[in-house]
Coordinates of N, CA and C in Angstrom, one line a residue:
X294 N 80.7 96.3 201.0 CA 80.7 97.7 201.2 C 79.9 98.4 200.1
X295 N 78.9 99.1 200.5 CA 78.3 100.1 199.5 C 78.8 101.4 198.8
X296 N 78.8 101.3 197.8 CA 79.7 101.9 197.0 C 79.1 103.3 196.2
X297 N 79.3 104.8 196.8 CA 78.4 105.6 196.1 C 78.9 106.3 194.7
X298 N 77.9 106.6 193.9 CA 78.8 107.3 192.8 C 79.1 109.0 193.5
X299 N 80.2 108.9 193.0 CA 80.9 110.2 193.0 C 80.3 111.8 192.1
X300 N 79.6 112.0 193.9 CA 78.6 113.5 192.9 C 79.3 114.9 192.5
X301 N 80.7 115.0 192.4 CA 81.1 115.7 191.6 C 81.3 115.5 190.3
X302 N 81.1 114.1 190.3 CA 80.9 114.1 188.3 C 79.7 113.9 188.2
X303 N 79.0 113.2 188.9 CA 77.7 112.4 188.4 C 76.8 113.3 188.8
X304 N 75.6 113.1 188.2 CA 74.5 113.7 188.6 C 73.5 112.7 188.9
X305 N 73.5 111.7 187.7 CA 71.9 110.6 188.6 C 71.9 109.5 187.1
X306 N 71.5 108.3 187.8 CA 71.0 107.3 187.0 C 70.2 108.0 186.3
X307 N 69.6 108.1 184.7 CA 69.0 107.8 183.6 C 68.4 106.6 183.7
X308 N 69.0 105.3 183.4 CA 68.4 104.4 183.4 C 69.2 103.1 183.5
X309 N 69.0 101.9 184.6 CA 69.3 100.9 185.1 C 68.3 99.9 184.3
X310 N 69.0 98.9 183.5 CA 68.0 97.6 183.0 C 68.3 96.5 183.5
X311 N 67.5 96.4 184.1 CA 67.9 94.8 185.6 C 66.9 94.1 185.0
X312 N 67.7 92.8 185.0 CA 66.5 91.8 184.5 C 66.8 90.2 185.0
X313 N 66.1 89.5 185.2 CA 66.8 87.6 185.9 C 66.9 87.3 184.6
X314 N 67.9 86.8 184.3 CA 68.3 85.8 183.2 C 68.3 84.3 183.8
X315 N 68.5 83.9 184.7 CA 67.6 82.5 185.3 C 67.1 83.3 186.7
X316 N 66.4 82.0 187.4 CA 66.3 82.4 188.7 C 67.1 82.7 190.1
X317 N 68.0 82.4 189.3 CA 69.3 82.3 190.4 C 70.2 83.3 189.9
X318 N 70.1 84.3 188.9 CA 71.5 85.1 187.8 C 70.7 86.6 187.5
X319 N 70.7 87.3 188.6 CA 70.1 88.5 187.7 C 71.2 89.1 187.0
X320 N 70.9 89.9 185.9 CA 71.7 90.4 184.7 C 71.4 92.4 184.6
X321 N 72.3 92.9 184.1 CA 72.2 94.5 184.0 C 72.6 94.2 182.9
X322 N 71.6 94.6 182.1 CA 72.1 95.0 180.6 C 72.4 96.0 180.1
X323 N 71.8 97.2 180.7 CA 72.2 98.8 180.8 C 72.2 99.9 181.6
X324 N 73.3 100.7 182.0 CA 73.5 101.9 182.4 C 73.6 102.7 181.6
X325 N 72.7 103.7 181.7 CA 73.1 105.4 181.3 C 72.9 106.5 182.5
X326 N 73.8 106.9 183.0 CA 74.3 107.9 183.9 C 74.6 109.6 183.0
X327 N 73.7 110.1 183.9 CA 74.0 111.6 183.5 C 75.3 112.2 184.4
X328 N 75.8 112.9 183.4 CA 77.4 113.1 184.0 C 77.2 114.8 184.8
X329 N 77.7 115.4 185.8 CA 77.2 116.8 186.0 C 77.7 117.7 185.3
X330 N 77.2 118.0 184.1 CA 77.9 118.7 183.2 C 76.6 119.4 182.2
X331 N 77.0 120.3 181.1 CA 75.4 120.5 180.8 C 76.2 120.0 178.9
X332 N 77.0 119.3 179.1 CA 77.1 119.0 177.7 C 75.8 117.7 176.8
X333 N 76.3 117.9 176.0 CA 75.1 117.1 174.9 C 75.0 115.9 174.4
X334 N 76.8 115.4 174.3 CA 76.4 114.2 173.6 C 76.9 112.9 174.5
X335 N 76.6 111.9 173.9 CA 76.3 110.2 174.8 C 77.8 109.4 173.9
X336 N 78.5 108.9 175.4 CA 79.4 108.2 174.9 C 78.6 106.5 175.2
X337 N 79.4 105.7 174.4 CA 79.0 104.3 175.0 C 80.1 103.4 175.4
X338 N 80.6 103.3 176.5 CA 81.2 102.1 176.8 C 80.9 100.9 177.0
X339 N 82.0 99.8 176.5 CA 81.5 98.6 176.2 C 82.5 98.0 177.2
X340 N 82.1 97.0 178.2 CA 82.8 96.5 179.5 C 82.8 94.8 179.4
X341 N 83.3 94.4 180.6 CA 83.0 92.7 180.4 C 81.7 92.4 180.8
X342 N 81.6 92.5 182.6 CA 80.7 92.4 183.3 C 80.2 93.1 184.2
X343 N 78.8 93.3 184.3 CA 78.4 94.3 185.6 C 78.7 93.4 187.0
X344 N 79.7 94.8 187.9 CA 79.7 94.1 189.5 C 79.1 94.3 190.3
X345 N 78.6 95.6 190.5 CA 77.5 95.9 191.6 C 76.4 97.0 191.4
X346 N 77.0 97.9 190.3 CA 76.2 99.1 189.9 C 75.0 99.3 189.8
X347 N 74.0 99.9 190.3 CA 73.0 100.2 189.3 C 72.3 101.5 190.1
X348 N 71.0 101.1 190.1 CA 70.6 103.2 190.4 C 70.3 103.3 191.6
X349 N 71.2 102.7 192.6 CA 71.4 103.0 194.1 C 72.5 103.3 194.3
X350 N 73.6 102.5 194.0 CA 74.8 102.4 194.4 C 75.9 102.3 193.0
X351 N 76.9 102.3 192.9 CA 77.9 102.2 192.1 C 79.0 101.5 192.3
X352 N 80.3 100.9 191.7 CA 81.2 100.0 191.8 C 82.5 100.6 191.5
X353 N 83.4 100.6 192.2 CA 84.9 100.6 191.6 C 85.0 101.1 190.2
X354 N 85.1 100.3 189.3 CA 85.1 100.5 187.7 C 84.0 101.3 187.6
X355 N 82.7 101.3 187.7 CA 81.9 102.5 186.6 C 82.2 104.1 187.4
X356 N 82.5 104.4 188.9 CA 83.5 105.3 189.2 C 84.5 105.7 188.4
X357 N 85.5 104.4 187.9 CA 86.7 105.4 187.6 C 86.5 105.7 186.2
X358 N 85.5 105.4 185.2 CA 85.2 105.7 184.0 C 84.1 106.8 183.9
X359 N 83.6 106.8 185.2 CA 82.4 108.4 185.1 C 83.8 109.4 185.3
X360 N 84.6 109.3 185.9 CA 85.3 110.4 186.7 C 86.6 110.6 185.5
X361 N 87.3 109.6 184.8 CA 87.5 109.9 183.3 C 87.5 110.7 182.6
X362 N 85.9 110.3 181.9 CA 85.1 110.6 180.8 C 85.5 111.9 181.7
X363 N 84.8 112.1 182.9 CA 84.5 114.2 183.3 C 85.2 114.8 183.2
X364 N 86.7 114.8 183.5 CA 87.8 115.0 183.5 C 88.5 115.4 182.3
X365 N 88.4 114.5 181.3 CA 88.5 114.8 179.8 C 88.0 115.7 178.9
X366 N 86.7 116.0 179.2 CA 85.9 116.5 179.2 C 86.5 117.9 179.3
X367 N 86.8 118.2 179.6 CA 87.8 119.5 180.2 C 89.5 120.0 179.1
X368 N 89.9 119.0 178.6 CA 90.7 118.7 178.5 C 91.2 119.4 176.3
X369 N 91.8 120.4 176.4 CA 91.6 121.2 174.8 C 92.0 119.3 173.7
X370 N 93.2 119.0 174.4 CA 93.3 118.1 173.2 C 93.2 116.6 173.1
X371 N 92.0 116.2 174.3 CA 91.2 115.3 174.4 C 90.4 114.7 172.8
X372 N 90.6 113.4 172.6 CA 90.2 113.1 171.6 C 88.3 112.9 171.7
X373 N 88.2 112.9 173.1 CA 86.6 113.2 173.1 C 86.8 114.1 174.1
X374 N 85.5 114.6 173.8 CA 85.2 115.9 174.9 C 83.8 115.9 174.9
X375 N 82.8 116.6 175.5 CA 81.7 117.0 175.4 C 80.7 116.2 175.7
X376 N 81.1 115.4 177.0 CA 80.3 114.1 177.2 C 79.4 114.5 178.1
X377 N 78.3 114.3 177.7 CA 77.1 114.8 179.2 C 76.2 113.3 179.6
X378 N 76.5 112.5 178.9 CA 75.8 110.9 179.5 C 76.6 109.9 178.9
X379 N 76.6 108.7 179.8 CA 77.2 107.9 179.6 C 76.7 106.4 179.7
X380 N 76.6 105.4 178.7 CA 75.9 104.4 178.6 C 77.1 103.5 178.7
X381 N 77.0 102.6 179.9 CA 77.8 101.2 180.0 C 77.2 100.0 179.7
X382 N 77.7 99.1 178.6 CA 76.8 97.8 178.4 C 77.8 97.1 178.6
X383 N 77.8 95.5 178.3 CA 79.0 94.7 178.4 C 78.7 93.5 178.1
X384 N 79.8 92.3 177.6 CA 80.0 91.6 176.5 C 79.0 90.3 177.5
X385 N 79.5 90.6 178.8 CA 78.5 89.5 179.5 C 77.3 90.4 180.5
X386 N 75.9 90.3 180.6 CA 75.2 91.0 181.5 C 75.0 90.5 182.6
X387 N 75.8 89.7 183.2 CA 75.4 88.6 184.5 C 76.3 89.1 185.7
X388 N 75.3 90.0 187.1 CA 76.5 90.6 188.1 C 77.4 89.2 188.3
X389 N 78.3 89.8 188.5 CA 79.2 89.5 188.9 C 80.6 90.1 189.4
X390 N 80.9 90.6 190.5 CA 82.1 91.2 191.1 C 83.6 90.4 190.8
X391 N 83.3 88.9 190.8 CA 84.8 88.2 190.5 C 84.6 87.8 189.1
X392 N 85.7 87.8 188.3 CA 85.9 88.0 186.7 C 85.8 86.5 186.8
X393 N 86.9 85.8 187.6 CA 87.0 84.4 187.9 C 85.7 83.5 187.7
X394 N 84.8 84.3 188.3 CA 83.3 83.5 188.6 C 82.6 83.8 187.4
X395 N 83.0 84.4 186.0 CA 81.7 84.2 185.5 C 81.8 83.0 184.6
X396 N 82.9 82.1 184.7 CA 82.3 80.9 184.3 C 81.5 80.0 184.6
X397 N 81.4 79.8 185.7 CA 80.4 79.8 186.5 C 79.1 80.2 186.2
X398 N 78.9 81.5 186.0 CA 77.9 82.1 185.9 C 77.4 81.6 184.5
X399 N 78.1 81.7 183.5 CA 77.6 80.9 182.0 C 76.9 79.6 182.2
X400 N 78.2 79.1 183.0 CA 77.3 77.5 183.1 C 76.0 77.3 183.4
X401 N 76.1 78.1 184.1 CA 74.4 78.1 184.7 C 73.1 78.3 183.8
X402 N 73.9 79.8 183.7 CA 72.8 80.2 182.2 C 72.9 79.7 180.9
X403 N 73.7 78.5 180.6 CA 73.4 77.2 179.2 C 72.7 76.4 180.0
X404 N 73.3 76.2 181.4 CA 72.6 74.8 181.6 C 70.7 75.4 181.9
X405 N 70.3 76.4 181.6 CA 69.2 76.3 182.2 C 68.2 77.5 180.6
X406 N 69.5 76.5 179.5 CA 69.0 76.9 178.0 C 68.3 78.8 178.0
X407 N 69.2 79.2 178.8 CA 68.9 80.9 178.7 C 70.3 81.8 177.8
X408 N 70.9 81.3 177.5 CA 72.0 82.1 176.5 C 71.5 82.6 175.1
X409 N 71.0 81.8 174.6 CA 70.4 82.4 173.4 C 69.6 83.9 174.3
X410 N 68.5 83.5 175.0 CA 67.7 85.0 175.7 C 68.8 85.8 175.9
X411 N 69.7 85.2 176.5 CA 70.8 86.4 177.1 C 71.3 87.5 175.9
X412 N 71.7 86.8 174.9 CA 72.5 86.9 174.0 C 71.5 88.4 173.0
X413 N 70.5 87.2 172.8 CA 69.3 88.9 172.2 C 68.9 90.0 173.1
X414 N 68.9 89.7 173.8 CA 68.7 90.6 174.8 C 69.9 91.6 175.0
X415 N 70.8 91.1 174.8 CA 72.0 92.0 175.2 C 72.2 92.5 173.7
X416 N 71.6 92.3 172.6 CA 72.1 92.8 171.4 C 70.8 94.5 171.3
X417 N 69.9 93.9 172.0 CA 68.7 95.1 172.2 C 69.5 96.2 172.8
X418 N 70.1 96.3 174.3 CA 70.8 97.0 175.0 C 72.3 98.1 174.1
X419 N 73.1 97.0 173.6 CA 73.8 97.6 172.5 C 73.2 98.9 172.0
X420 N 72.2 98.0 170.9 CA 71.2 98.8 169.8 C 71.1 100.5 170.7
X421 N 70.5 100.3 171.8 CA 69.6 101.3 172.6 C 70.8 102.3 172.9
X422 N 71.7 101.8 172.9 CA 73.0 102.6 173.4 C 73.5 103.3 172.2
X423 N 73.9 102.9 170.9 CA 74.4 103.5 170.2 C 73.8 104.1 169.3
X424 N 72.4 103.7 169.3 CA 71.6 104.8 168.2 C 71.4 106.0 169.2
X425 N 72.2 106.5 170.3 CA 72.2 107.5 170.8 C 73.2 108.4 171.3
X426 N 74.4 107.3 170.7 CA 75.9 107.9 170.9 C 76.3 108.5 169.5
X427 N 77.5 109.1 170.1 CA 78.3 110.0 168.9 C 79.4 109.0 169.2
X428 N 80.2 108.5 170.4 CA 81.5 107.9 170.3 C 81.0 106.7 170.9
X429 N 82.3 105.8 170.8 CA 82.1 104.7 171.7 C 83.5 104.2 171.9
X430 N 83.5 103.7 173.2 CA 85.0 102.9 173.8 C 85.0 101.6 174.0
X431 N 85.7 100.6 173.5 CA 85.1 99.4 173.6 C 86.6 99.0 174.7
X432 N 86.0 98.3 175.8 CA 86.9 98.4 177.0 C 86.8 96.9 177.3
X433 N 86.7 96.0 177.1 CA 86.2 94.6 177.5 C 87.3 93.6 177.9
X434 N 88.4 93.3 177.7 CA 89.5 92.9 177.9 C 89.5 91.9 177.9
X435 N 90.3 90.7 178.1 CA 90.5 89.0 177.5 C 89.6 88.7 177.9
X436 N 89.6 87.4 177.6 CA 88.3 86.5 178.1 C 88.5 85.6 179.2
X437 N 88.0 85.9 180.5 CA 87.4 85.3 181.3 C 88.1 83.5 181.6
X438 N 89.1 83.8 182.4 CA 89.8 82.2 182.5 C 88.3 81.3 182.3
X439 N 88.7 80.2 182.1 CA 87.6 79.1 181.5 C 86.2 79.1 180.9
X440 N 86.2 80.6 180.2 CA 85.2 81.0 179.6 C 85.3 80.4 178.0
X441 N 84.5 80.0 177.3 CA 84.8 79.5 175.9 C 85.0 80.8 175.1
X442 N 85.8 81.1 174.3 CA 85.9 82.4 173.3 C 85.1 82.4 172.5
X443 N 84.2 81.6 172.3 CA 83.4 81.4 171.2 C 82.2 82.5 171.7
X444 N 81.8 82.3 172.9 CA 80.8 83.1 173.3 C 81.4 84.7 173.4
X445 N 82.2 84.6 174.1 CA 82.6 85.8 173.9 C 83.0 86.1 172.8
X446 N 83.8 86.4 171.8 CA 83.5 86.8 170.3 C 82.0 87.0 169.8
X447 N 81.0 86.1 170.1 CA 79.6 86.1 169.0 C 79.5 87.6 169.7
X448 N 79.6 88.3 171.4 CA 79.0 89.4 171.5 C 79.9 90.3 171.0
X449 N 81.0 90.3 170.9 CA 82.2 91.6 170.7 C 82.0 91.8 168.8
X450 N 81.7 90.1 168.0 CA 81.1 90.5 166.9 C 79.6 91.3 166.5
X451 N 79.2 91.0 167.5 CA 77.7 91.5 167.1 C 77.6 93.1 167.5
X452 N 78.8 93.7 168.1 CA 78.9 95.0 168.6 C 79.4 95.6 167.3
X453 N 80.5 95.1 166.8 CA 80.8 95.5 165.7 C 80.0 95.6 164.7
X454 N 78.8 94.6 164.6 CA 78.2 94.8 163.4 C 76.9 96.0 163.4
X455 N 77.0 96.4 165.1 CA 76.3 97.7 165.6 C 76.6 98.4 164.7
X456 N 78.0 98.5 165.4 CA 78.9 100.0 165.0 C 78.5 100.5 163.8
X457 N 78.8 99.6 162.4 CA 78.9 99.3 161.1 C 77.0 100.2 161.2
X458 N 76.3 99.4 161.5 CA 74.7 99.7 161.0 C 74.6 100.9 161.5
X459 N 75.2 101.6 163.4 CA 74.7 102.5 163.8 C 75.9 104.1 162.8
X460 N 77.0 103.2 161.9 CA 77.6 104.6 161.4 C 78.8 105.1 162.4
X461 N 79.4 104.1 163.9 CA 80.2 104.3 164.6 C 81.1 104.1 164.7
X462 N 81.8 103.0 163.4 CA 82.8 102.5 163.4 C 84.2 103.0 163.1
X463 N 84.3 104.0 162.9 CA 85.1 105.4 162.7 C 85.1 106.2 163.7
X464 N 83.9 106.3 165.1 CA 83.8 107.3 165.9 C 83.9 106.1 166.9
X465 N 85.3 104.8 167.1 CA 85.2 104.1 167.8 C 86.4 104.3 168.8
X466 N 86.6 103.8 169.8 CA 87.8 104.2 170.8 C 88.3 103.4 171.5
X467 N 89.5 103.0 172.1 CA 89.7 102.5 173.3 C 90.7 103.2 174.3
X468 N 90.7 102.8 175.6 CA 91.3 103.3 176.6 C 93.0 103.0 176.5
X469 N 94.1 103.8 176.8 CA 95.3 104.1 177.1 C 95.5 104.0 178.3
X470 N 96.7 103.5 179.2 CA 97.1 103.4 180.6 C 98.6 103.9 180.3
X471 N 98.5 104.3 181.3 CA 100.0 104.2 181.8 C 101.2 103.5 181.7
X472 N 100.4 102.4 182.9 CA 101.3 101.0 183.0 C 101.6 100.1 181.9
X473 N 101.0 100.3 180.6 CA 101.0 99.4 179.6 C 102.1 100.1 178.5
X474 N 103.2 99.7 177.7 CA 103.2 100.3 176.3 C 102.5 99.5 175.4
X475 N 101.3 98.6 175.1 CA 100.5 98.0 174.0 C 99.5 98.7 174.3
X476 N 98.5 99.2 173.7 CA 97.3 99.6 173.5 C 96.3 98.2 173.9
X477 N 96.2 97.5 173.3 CA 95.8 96.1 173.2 C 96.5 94.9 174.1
X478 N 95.7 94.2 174.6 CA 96.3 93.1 175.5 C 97.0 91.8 174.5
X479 N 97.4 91.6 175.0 CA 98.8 90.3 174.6 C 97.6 89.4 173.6
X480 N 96.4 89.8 173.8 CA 95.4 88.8 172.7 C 94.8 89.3 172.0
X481 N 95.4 90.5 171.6 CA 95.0 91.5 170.7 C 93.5 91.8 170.9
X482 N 92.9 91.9 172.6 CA 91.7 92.3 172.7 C 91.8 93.8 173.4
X483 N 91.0 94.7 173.3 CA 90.6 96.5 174.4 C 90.9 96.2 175.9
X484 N 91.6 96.3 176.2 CA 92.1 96.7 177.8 C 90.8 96.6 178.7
X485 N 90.7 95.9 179.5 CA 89.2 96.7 180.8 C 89.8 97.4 181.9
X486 N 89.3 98.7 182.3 CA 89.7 99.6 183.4 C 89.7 98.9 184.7
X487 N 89.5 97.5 184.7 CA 89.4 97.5 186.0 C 90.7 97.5 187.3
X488 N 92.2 96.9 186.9 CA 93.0 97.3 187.1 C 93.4 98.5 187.4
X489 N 93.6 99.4 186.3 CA 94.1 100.5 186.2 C 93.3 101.6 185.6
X490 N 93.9 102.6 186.1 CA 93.0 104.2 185.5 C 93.6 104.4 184.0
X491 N 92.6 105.2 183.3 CA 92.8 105.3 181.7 C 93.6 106.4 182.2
X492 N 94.6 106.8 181.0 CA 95.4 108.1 181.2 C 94.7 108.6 179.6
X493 N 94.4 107.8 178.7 CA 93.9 108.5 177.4 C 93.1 107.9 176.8
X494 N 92.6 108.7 175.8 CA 91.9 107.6 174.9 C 92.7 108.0 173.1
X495 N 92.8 106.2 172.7 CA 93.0 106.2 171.4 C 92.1 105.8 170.6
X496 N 92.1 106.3 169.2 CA 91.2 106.4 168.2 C 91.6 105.0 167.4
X497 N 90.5 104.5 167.1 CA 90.7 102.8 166.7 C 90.6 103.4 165.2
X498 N 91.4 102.7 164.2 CA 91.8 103.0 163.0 C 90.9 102.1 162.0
X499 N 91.2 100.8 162.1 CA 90.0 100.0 161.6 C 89.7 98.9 162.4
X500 N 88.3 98.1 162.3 CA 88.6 97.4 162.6 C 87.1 96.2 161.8
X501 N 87.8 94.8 161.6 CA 86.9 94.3 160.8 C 87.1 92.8 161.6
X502 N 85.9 91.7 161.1 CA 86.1 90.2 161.2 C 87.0 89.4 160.6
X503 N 87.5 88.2 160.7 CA 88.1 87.6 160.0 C 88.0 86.1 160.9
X504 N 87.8 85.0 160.7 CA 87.7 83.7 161.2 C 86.9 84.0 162.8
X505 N 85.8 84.4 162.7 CA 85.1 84.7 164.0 C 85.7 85.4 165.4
X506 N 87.0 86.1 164.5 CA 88.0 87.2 166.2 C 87.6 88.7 165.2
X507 N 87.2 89.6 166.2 CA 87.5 90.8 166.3 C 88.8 91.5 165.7
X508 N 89.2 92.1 164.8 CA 90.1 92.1 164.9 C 90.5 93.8 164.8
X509 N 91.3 94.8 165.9 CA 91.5 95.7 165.8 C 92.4 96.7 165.4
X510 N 93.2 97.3 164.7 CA 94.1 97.6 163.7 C 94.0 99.2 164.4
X511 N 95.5 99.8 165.0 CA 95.5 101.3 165.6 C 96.5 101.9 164.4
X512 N 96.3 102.9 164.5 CA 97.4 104.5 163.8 C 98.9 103.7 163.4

């Protein structure tokens, strides 16, 4: 089923970066969506995997995070406000609709020696994203049943070390729910919206490396 973005928030793709990471794996490395609003500044959300989005159609998840952000937007004691675009990148660029499958999808892309490409390439997209933001939400959530953590950390590290160069590491965020009382999942990793709708956003306090994990420290 085709999935449209919702034109009372949105106004129109900016820019879709579709690219084959093998021949069989195409990859989205970036979304930026203009929101319908005449505000100024660029959030960046950081996700697991793209599922169907790009500048035709839109998915479940990047819906309920345009419609969010807009909503907040509005909101006097919103810890962000003023969002008029929004950049979604994610720790893996390989579509994929089932979380299940992107091990799968890795395998493919080592066995056919494209993860290094993957990997720089997705460090480009980051870059392009936050030398143009004021905030950022890092929303990525555990890792991927039989996914190695190794891979995942090198990208959730190398975001960090964004942050740090692009000056964001203080203007960083993650999503609040409802259904949850932890901020953080049982692995001390950022929640992904895909389940559930954000009710807030919290302001990340610090957060630094230590033995190759992420590690995130709140209020």
């Amino acid at each position: 089923m085709v999935i449209s973005y919702n034109n009372d928030c949105f106004e129109q793709v900016i820019k879709c970066e579709r690219k084959a990471i093998t021949e069989d794996i195409e990859g989205r490395y970036l979304l930026k969506v203009k929101l319908n609003n005449d505000f100024p500044d660029t959030l960046t959300i950081a996700m697991m995997n793209p599922s169907k989005a790009d500048e035709n159609c839109s998915d479940d998840t990047v819906n309920k995070v345009i419609e969010f952000v807009y909503r907040k937007n509005s909101c006097k004691k919103s810890l962000i406000r003023n969002i008029g675009y929004i950049y979604i990148v994610n720790i893996f660029p390989a579509y994929e609709p089932n979380s299940g499958n992107v091990q799968e999808k890795l395998e493919g892309i080592i066995s056919e020696g494209k993860l290094d490409m993957m990997q720089q390439r997705n460090k480009i997209a980051f870059e392009d994203a936050l030398s143009e933001s004021q905030k950022v939400i890092l929303a990525w959530g555990d890792v991927p049943n039989k996914v190695k953590a190794k891979i995942h950390n090198h990208e959730a590290i190398m975001m960090y070390e964004l942050l740090v160069q692009y000056g964001l590491k203080d203007n960083s965020y993650l999503f609040k729910y409802e259904e949850y009382s932890q901020i953080l999942t049982n692995k001390k990793r950022p929640r992904h919206p895909s389940w559930n709708t954000p009710e807030n956003y919290v302001h990340i306090n610090d957060i630094w490396v230590s033995r190759n994990f992420l590690y995130i420290h709140l209020q």
